[in-house]
Amino acid sequence: MVGLTTKNEANSPAMAGDIKNDVLTIKNLHVSVDGKPILKGVNLTVRRGETHALMGPNGSGKSTLGYAIAGHPGYEVTDGSAELIVDGTTYNLLDLEADERARRGIFLAFQRPMSIPGVKLADFLRHATTNVRRPERKEGEELIPMREFRKELKSKMEQLRMDTEFARRYVNEGFSGGEMKRAEILQMAMLRPKFAILDETDSGLDVDAVRLASQSIAEIGGADMGIIIITHHDKLLEHNVPDFTHVMLGGRIVETGGRELAEELHGAGYDRIRAAYPDAAAEEKAMTEKKQAAAAV
Amino acid sequence: MATDLSTPENAAQLSASVVGEINKYDFRNEEKYSFKSRRGLDAEIVHMISDMKNEPQWMRDFRLKSLEIFNSKPMPKWGGDVSLDFNDIFYYIKPSDRQGRSWDEVPDDIKRTFDKLGIPEAEKKFLSGVKAQYESEVVYGSLREDLSRQGVLFTDTDSAVREYPDLVREYFAKIIPPTDNKFAALNSAVWSGGSFIYVPKGVKIEFPLQAYFRINAENMGQFERTLIIVDEGAQIHYVEGCTAPMYSTESLHSAVVEIMVKKHARCRYTTIQNWANNIYNLVTKRAMAYENATMEWIDGNLGSRLTMKYPAVYMMEPGARGEVLSIAFASQGQHQDAGAKMVHCAPNTSSRIISKSISKNGGRSSYRGLVRVEKDAAGSKSTVVCDALILDPKSRSDTYPYIEVENQNVSIGHEASVSRIGEEQLFYLKSRGLSEAEASTMIVNGFIEPLVKELPMEYAVEMNRLIELQMEGSVG
Ligand SMILES: Nc1ncnc2c1ncn2[C@@H]1O[C@H](COP(=O)(O)OP(=O)(O)OP(=O)(O)O)[C@@H](O)[C@H]1O
Ligand SMILES: [Mg+2]
């Protein structure tokens, strides 16, 4: 399955080289889980090199948006579009399986990463890194050379102050909350995505670790990555000053501003937002009530 | 071919490529036999086998008696469905007139087969002693000089009957008598090939000894007979691997493996079997462990139409320890009925059974295990853990644990789990660029990892590679 819709004939180095032309565009995205609508028309445009903060109260749909962009099969897109342009090629993300999206440059750092018993972090990452760097690789074809991979992994781990012993541990198995989040950043560092969604990558990290994470994300992303940072705190944004801040409520992005919006919300919370967008606030209320009703059954 | 096997990575690559080739191409060699027995089984065939092998009278009598037992015993009523016509099977085939004494003497077509199995290269630098069974007879064997200097005997069992008659006679069929079960009786009547090993007192073999087997004739049964004696304080790790090409008609493999582990000795016996889908693999494996001795069976079963295999350890004296680690992979049209049998006959003995099974594409795997604690076995311990992974709704897994305890002063634990590959795990891996097939293979390999890491390096790689091949085309 190839989601190629247009191809850039010119392929001029100037165009391909200008990362500002690489863009992720979400339009009117509606997503349901088990037939239950959760996202109700999300619009979002992220260019490479930009940092976006995605905020919003618990249950407003931030993680759902991350899953939908990454291609979780349980998150059904019922309306809208998600388009990715990289190197002058346009992909309809909704036509691509999760692995193909990853190979085209999408990355999601999970709010709750899965553990995979018996699979060593290094082995898993060597596969992943190979596939993402060689998007056309077929199953069974060679992996990137062990030595080269090990060297790179080691230096990235050192950068993240991770004990290299971790590479030999099973993926997320028995990791502490903070270790899991660090491992997510490590994966991002190895995969060098073009667009990354970091879903509460700061949760579970101690004070020093958050600072380090903030710094590392900025270093890894640099000016090359389009980053969406989902967070309830301001620490992660210290080194990743958002160009845009979006507020999600009741399954929609209701307001977009600059860094000052993030600062406002960290100080004052969501009361103003709820008051300003009564429709979305009503959606939020309806969703919580439905859930309570379901729980009562 | 000068393949450098000095690093585990190189060895791994070679092993992986060889296994890949075996499975991709059905490389049956032209059959060029100097002798081919007719189908069916009667006293005349048994006499013929004994004649061919130029055996002593006691072995001939043993075979004939075993044939009677075979004929009188009913088929087992449990396990899998054995729909075999015993009259439609060849019971003995001899590949060449005599055994190759050196590599130069081994016939070329046999060499080509071994090339594809990677044996000659592997043997040069990596393996310490290779016994390769082609058809029903061992055609090539080598044993490092340092081993023979230490008094280790390692040969095919046919030769052992002639060369070490006293030793063979003392132990042969003492651990598994022909009366044990119908297939042990069958093997006793028509056995051919297999390995004989004697490790003298206190001799510790530090590297795994290996053997390769292969079936190469349609409708032909293989009845190896392996006997290993590990004398007091001695130590051995024996590794046996099988990879069979595909065939169209039924085939029977029914081996008997007997192991004697004396006081303070240690034996580990590792098997990986990947039979063609039409093969019945009905094997009897049993060890007796004496004072403070340790016996470990590591058993990987892939392929075959039906495998019934329950390696056993009889703990005969205090402090004896038995362990079975078993991996079974059942795919379409396959039934793996595997498990273990632990019999505690003396005080303070301990046993552990770890079984991991994977069922895919309509395959069926069953764990069948017995833990028996005799009256005298006070203070004994046993743990059983069996985990099953079912890859799709068509597939099946069952557990049949039997526990018989005659002494109340014992500790016995049993845990069982059944799981399916989770959508969330798959998505996590896919979101990192792994295809669905790669992701599920990785999860399956992770599932058996606790056992695979017990295998020698090149076997671990082979095991993972075999799983990959089994998983191919499983999704979509
Ligand atoms: N797999 C699922 N099954 C059932 N409900 C789901 C699922 N995923 C999301 N939801 C529901 O959708 C809504 C949005 O959830 P989501 O995880 O996207 O919120 P969030 O904004 O990330 O919240 P938080 O800040 O707490 O992480 C919630 O009501 C949640 O219960
Ligand atoms: Mg969330």
CSV table of N, CA, C and O in Angstrom, one decimal, chain B residues 166-249:
chain,number,residue,atom,x,y,z
B,166,ASP,N,31.0,-54.4,25.9
B,166,ASP,CA,30.7,-54.5,27.3
B,166,ASP,C,29.9,-53.3,27.8
B,166,ASP,O,28.9,-53.4,28.5
B,167,LEU,N,30.4,-52.1,27.5
B,167,LEU,CA,29.8,-50.9,27.9
B,167,LEU,C,28.4,-50.8,27.3
B,167,LEU,O,27.4,-50.4,28.0
B,168,VAL,N,28.2,-51.0,26.1
B,168,VAL,CA,26.9,-50.9,25.4
B,168,VAL,C,25.9,-51.9,26.1
B,168,VAL,O,24.8,-51.5,26.5
B,169,ARG,N,26.4,-53.1,26.3
B,169,ARG,CA,25.5,-54.1,26.8
B,169,ARG,C,25.0,-53.8,28.2
B,169,ARG,O,23.9,-54.1,28.6
B,170,GLU,N,25.9,-53.1,29.0
B,170,GLU,CA,25.6,-52.8,30.4
B,170,GLU,C,24.4,-51.8,30.4
B,170,GLU,O,23.6,-51.8,31.3
B,171,TYR,N,24.4,-50.9,29.5
B,171,TYR,CA,23.4,-49.8,29.6
B,171,TYR,C,22.3,-49.8,28.6
B,171,TYR,O,21.3,-49.2,28.8
B,172,PHE,N,22.6,-50.4,27.5
B,172,PHE,CA,21.6,-50.4,26.3
B,172,PHE,C,20.2,-50.9,26.8
B,172,PHE,O,20.1,-52.0,27.3
B,173,ALA,N,19.2,-50.1,26.5
B,173,ALA,CA,17.8,-50.4,26.8
B,173,ALA,C,17.6,-50.7,28.3
B,173,ALA,O,16.6,-51.2,28.7
B,174,LYS,N,18.5,-50.2,29.2
B,174,LYS,CA,18.3,-50.3,30.6
B,174,LYS,C,17.4,-49.2,31.1
B,174,LYS,O,16.7,-49.3,32.1
B,175,ILE,N,17.5,-48.0,30.5
B,175,ILE,CA,16.8,-46.9,30.9
B,175,ILE,C,15.4,-46.8,30.2
B,175,ILE,O,14.4,-46.5,30.8
B,176,ILE,N,15.4,-47.2,29.0
B,176,ILE,CA,14.1,-47.3,28.2
B,176,ILE,C,14.0,-48.7,27.7
B,176,ILE,O,14.5,-49.0,26.6
B,177,PRO,N,13.4,-49.6,28.4
B,177,PRO,CA,13.3,-51.0,27.8
B,177,PRO,C,12.2,-51.0,26.7
B,177,PRO,O,11.4,-50.1,26.6
B,178,PRO,N,12.3,-52.0,25.9
B,178,PRO,CA,11.3,-52.0,24.7
B,178,PRO,C,9.9,-52.1,25.2
B,178,PRO,O,8.9,-51.7,24.5
B,179,THR,N,9.7,-52.6,26.4
B,179,THR,CA,8.3,-52.7,27.0
B,179,THR,C,7.7,-51.3,27.4
B,179,THR,O,6.6,-51.2,27.7
B,180,ASP,N,8.6,-50.3,27.3
B,180,ASP,CA,8.1,-49.0,27.8
B,180,ASP,C,6.9,-48.5,27.1
B,180,ASP,O,5.9,-48.0,27.7
B,181,ASN,N,7.0,-48.4,25.8
B,181,ASN,CA,5.8,-48.0,25.0
B,181,ASN,C,6.0,-48.5,23.5
B,181,ASN,O,7.1,-49.0,23.2
B,182,LYS,N,5.0,-48.4,22.8
B,182,LYS,CA,4.9,-49.1,21.4
B,182,LYS,C,6.1,-48.5,20.6
B,182,LYS,O,6.7,-49.3,19.8
B,183,PHE,N,6.4,-47.2,20.7
B,183,PHE,CA,7.4,-46.7,19.8
B,183,PHE,C,8.8,-47.0,20.2
B,183,PHE,O,9.7,-47.1,19.4
B,184,ALA,N,8.9,-47.1,21.5
B,184,ALA,CA,10.3,-47.6,22.0
B,184,ALA,C,10.5,-49.0,21.6
B,184,ALA,O,11.6,-49.4,21.2
B,185,ALA,N,9.5,-49.8,21.5
B,185,ALA,CA,9.6,-51.2,21.1
B,185,ALA,C,10.0,-51.2,19.6
B,185,ALA,O,10.8,-51.9,19.2
B,186,LEU,N,9.3,-50.3,18.8
B,186,LEU,CA,9.6,-50.3,17.4
B,186,LEU,C,11.0,-49.9,17.2
B,186,LEU,O,11.8,-50.5,16.4
B,187,ASN,N,11.5,-48.8,17.9
B,187,ASN,CA,12.8,-48.4,17.7
B,187,ASN,C,13.8,-49.5,18.1
B,187,ASN,O,14.8,-49.8,17.4
B,188,SER,N,13.5,-50.2,19.2
B,188,SER,CA,14.4,-51.3,19.6
B,188,SER,C,14.5,-52.4,18.6
B,188,SER,O,15.5,-53.0,18.4
B,189,ALA,N,13.4,-52.6,17.8
B,189,ALA,CA,13.5,-53.7,16.8
B,189,ALA,C,14.3,-53.3,15.6
B,189,ALA,O,15.0,-54.1,15.0
B,190,VAL,N,14.2,-52.0,15.2
B,190,VAL,CA,14.8,-51.6,13.9
B,190,VAL,C,15.8,-50.5,14.0
B,190,VAL,O,16.2,-49.9,13.0
B,191,TRP,N,16.2,-50.2,15.2
B,191,TRP,CA,17.1,-49.0,15.3
B,191,TRP,C,18.3,-49.1,14.4
B,191,TRP,O,18.8,-50.1,14.1
B,192,SER,N,18.8,-47.9,14.1
B,192,SER,CA,20.0,-47.7,13.3
B,192,SER,C,20.6,-46.4,13.5
B,192,SER,O,19.8,-45.4,13.5
B,193,GLY,N,21.9,-46.3,13.7
B,193,GLY,CA,22.5,-45.0,13.8
B,193,GLY,C,22.2,-44.4,15.2
B,193,GLY,O,21.9,-45.1,16.2
B,194,GLY,N,22.4,-43.1,15.3
B,194,GLY,CA,22.3,-42.5,16.6
B,194,GLY,C,23.7,-42.3,17.2
B,194,GLY,O,24.7,-42.8,16.6
B,195,SER,N,23.9,-41.7,18.3
B,195,SER,CA,25.2,-41.5,18.9
B,195,SER,C,25.4,-42.3,20.2
B,195,SER,O,24.5,-42.5,20.9
B,196,PHE,N,26.6,-42.7,20.3
B,196,PHE,CA,27.0,-43.3,21.6
B,196,PHE,C,28.2,-42.4,22.2
B,196,PHE,O,29.1,-42.1,21.5
B,197,ILE,N,27.9,-42.0,23.4
B,197,ILE,CA,29.0,-41.2,24.1
B,197,ILE,C,29.2,-41.8,25.4
B,197,ILE,O,28.3,-42.0,26.2
B,198,TYR,N,30.5,-41.9,25.7
B,198,TYR,CA,30.9,-42.2,27.1
B,198,TYR,C,31.9,-41.1,27.6
B,198,TYR,O,32.9,-40.9,27.0
B,199,VAL,N,31.5,-40.4,28.7
B,199,VAL,CA,32.4,-39.5,29.3
B,199,VAL,C,33.0,-40.0,30.6
B,199,VAL,O,32.2,-40.3,31.5
B,200,PRO,N,34.3,-40.3,30.6
B,200,PRO,CA,34.8,-40.9,31.8
B,200,PRO,C,34.8,-40.0,33.1
B,200,PRO,O,34.6,-38.8,33.0
B,201,LYS,N,35.0,-40.7,34.2
B,201,LYS,CA,34.9,-40.0,35.5
B,201,LYS,C,35.7,-38.7,35.5
B,201,LYS,O,36.8,-38.6,35.0
B,202,GLY,N,35.0,-37.6,36.0
B,202,GLY,CA,35.7,-36.3,36.2
B,202,GLY,C,36.1,-35.6,34.9
B,202,GLY,O,36.6,-34.5,35.0
B,203,VAL,N,35.8,-36.1,33.7
B,203,VAL,CA,36.1,-35.4,32.5
B,203,VAL,C,35.0,-34.4,32.2
B,203,VAL,O,33.8,-34.7,32.1
B,204,LYS,N,35.4,-33.1,32.1
B,204,LYS,CA,34.4,-32.1,31.8
B,204,LYS,C,34.7,-31.6,30.3
B,204,LYS,O,35.7,-31.0,30.1
B,205,ILE,N,33.7,-31.8,29.5
B,205,ILE,CA,33.8,-31.3,28.1
B,205,ILE,C,33.2,-29.9,28.1
B,205,ILE,O,32.0,-29.7,28.4
B,206,GLU,N,34.1,-28.9,27.8
B,206,GLU,CA,33.7,-27.5,28.0
B,206,GLU,C,32.8,-27.0,26.9
B,206,GLU,O,32.1,-26.0,27.0
B,207,PHE,N,33.0,-27.6,25.7
B,207,PHE,CA,32.2,-27.1,24.5
B,207,PHE,C,31.1,-28.0,24.1
B,207,PHE,O,31.2,-29.2,24.4
B,208,PRO,N,30.1,-27.5,23.5
B,208,PRO,CA,29.0,-28.4,23.1
B,208,PRO,C,29.5,-29.4,22.0
B,208,PRO,O,30.1,-29.0,21.1
B,209,LEU,N,29.1,-30.7,22.2
B,209,LEU,CA,29.3,-31.7,21.1
B,209,LEU,C,28.1,-31.7,20.2
B,209,LEU,O,26.9,-31.7,20.8
B,210,GLN,N,28.2,-31.7,19.0
B,210,GLN,CA,27.1,-31.6,18.1
B,210,GLN,C,26.9,-32.7,17.1
B,210,GLN,O,27.8,-33.4,16.7
B,211,ALA,N,25.7,-32.9,16.7
B,211,ALA,CA,25.3,-33.8,15.7
B,211,ALA,C,24.2,-33.3,14.8
B,211,ALA,O,23.4,-32.5,15.2
B,212,TYR,N,24.3,-33.7,13.5
B,212,TYR,CA,23.2,-33.3,12.6
B,212,TYR,C,22.5,-34.5,12.0
B,212,TYR,O,23.2,-35.5,11.7
B,213,PHE,N,21.3,-34.4,11.9
B,213,PHE,CA,20.5,-35.5,11.3
B,213,PHE,C,19.7,-35.0,10.2
B,213,PHE,O,19.3,-33.9,10.1
B,214,ARG,N,19.4,-35.9,9.3
B,214,ARG,CA,18.5,-35.5,8.2
B,214,ARG,C,17.9,-36.7,7.6
B,214,ARG,O,18.5,-37.8,7.4
B,215,ILE,N,16.6,-36.6,7.2
B,215,ILE,CA,15.9,-37.7,6.6
B,215,ILE,C,15.9,-37.4,5.1
B,215,ILE,O,15.7,-36.2,4.7
B,216,ASN,N,16.2,-38.3,4.3
B,216,ASN,CA,16.3,-38.1,2.8
B,216,ASN,C,15.7,-39.1,1.9
B,216,ASN,O,16.1,-39.3,0.8
B,217,ALA,N,14.7,-39.9,2.4
B,217,ALA,CA,14.1,-40.8,1.5
B,217,ALA,C,12.6,-40.8,1.8
B,217,ALA,O,12.2,-40.8,2.9
B,218,GLU,N,11.8,-40.8,0.7
B,218,GLU,CA,10.4,-40.8,0.9
B,218,GLU,C,10.0,-42.1,1.7
B,218,GLU,O,10.5,-43.1,1.5
B,219,ASN,N,9.0,-41.9,2.5
B,219,ASN,CA,8.4,-43.0,3.2
B,219,ASN,C,9.4,-43.8,4.1
B,219,ASN,O,9.3,-45.0,4.2
B,220,MET,N,10.4,-43.1,4.5
B,220,MET,CA,11.4,-43.8,5.2
B,220,MET,C,11.4,-43.4,6.7
B,220,MET,O,11.3,-42.2,7.0
B,221,GLY,N,11.5,-44.4,7.5
B,221,GLY,CA,11.5,-44.1,8.9
B,221,GLY,C,12.9,-43.9,9.4
B,221,GLY,O,13.9,-44.5,8.9
B,222,GLN,N,13.1,-43.1,10.5
B,222,GLN,CA,14.4,-43.0,11.1
B,222,GLN,C,14.3,-43.4,12.5
B,222,GLN,O,13.4,-43.0,13.2
B,223,PHE,N,15.2,-44.3,12.9
B,223,PHE,CA,15.1,-44.9,14.2
B,223,PHE,C,16.4,-44.8,14.9
B,223,PHE,O,17.0,-45.9,15.2
B,224,GLU,N,16.9,-43.6,15.2
B,224,GLU,CA,18.2,-43.5,15.8
B,224,GLU,C,18.1,-44.0,17.3
B,224,GLU,O,17.0,-43.9,17.9
B,225,ARG,N,19.2,-44.4,17.7
B,225,ARG,CA,19.3,-44.9,19.1
B,225,ARG,C,20.5,-44.2,19.7
B,225,ARG,O,21.6,-44.4,19.4
B,226,THR,N,20.2,-43.3,20.7
B,226,THR,CA,21.4,-42.6,21.3
B,226,THR,C,21.5,-43.1,22.7
B,226,THR,O,20.5,-43.2,23.5
B,227,LEU,N,22.8,-43.3,23.1
B,227,LEU,CA,23.1,-43.7,24.5
B,227,LEU,C,24.2,-42.9,25.0
B,227,LEU,O,25.3,-42.8,24.4
B,228,ILE,N,24.0,-42.2,26.1
B,228,ILE,CA,25.0,-41.3,26.6
B,228,ILE,C,25.3,-41.7,28.1
B,228,ILE,O,24.3,-41.8,28.9
B,229,ILE,N,26.5,-42.0,28.4
B,229,ILE,CA,26.9,-42.3,29.8
B,229,ILE,C,27.8,-41.2,30.3
B,229,ILE,O,28.9,-41.1,29.8
B,230,VAL,N,27.4,-40.5,31.3
B,230,VAL,CA,28.2,-39.5,31.9
B,230,VAL,C,28.7,-40.0,33.3
B,230,VAL,O,27.9,-40.1,34.2
B,231,ASP,N,29.9,-40.4,33.3
B,231,ASP,CA,30.4,-41.0,34.6
B,231,ASP,C,30.5,-40.0,35.7
B,231,ASP,O,30.4,-38.8,35.5
B,232,GLU,N,30.9,-40.5,36.9
B,232,GLU,CA,30.9,-39.7,38.1
B,232,GLU,C,31.7,-38.4,37.9
B,232,GLU,O,32.8,-38.4,37.4
B,233,GLY,N,31.0,-37.3,38.2
B,233,GLY,CA,31.7,-36.0,38.2
B,233,GLY,C,32.0,-35.5,36.8
B,233,GLY,O,32.7,-34.4,36.7
B,234,ALA,N,31.6,-36.1,35.8
B,234,ALA,CA,31.9,-35.7,34.4
B,234,ALA,C,30.8,-34.7,34.0
B,234,ALA,O,29.8,-34.5,34.6
B,235,GLN,N,31.1,-34.1,32.8
B,235,GLN,CA,30.2,-33.1,32.3
B,235,GLN,C,30.1,-33.1,30.8
B,235,GLN,O,31.2,-33.1,30.1
B,236,ILE,N,28.9,-32.9,30.2
B,236,ILE,CA,28.8,-32.8,28.8
B,236,ILE,C,27.6,-32.0,28.4
B,236,ILE,O,26.6,-32.0,29.1
B,237,HIS,N,27.7,-31.3,27.3
B,237,HIS,CA,26.6,-30.7,26.6
B,237,HIS,C,26.5,-31.2,25.2
B,237,HIS,O,27.4,-31.0,24.4
B,238,TYR,N,25.5,-32.0,24.9
B,238,TYR,CA,25.3,-32.6,23.6
B,238,TYR,C,24.2,-31.8,22.9
B,238,TYR,O,23.2,-31.5,23.4
B,239,VAL,N,24.5,-31.5,21.6
B,239,VAL,CA,23.5,-30.7,20.8
B,239,VAL,C,23.2,-31.5,19.6
B,239,VAL,O,24.1,-32.0,18.8
B,240,GLU,N,21.9,-31.6,19.3
B,240,GLU,CA,21.4,-32.3,18.2
B,240,GLU,C,20.5,-31.4,17.4
B,240,GLU,O,19.6,-30.8,18.0
B,241,GLY,N,20.7,-31.3,16.1
B,241,GLY,CA,19.7,-30.5,15.3
B,241,GLY,C,19.2,-31.2,14.1
B,241,GLY,O,20.0,-32.0,13.5
B,242,CYS,N,18.0,-30.9,13.7
B,242,CYS,CA,17.5,-31.6,12.5
B,242,CYS,C,16.8,-30.5,11.6
B,242,CYS,O,16.1,-29.7,12.1
B,243,THR,N,17.0,-30.7,10.4
B,243,THR,CA,16.3,-29.8,9.4
B,243,THR,C,16.0,-30.7,8.2
B,243,THR,O,16.9,-31.2,7.6
B,244,ALA,N,14.7,-30.9,8.0
B,244,ALA,CA,14.4,-31.9,6.9
B,244,ALA,C,13.7,-31.1,5.8
B,244,ALA,O,12.9,-30.2,6.0
B,245,PRO,N,14.0,-31.5,4.6
B,245,PRO,CA,13.3,-31.0,3.4
B,245,PRO,C,11.9,-31.5,3.3
B,245,PRO,O,11.5,-32.4,4.1
B,246,MET,N,11.2,-31.0,2.4
B,246,MET,CA,9.7,-31.3,2.3
B,246,MET,C,9.5,-32.6,1.5
B,246,MET,O,10.2,-32.9,0.5
B,247,TYR,N,8.5,-33.3,1.9
B,247,TYR,CA,8.2,-34.6,1.2
B,247,TYR,C,6.7,-34.7,1.1
B,247,TYR,O,5.9,-34.1,1.9
B,248,SER,N,6.3,-35.5,0.2
B,248,SER,CA,4.8,-35.6,-0.1
B,248,SER,C,4.1,-36.6,0.7
B,248,SER,O,2.9,-36.5,0.9
B,249,THR,N,4.8,-37.7,1.1
B,249,THR,CA,4.1,-38.8,1.8
B,249,THR,C,4.5,-38.8,3.3
B,249,THR,O,5.5,-38.3,3.7
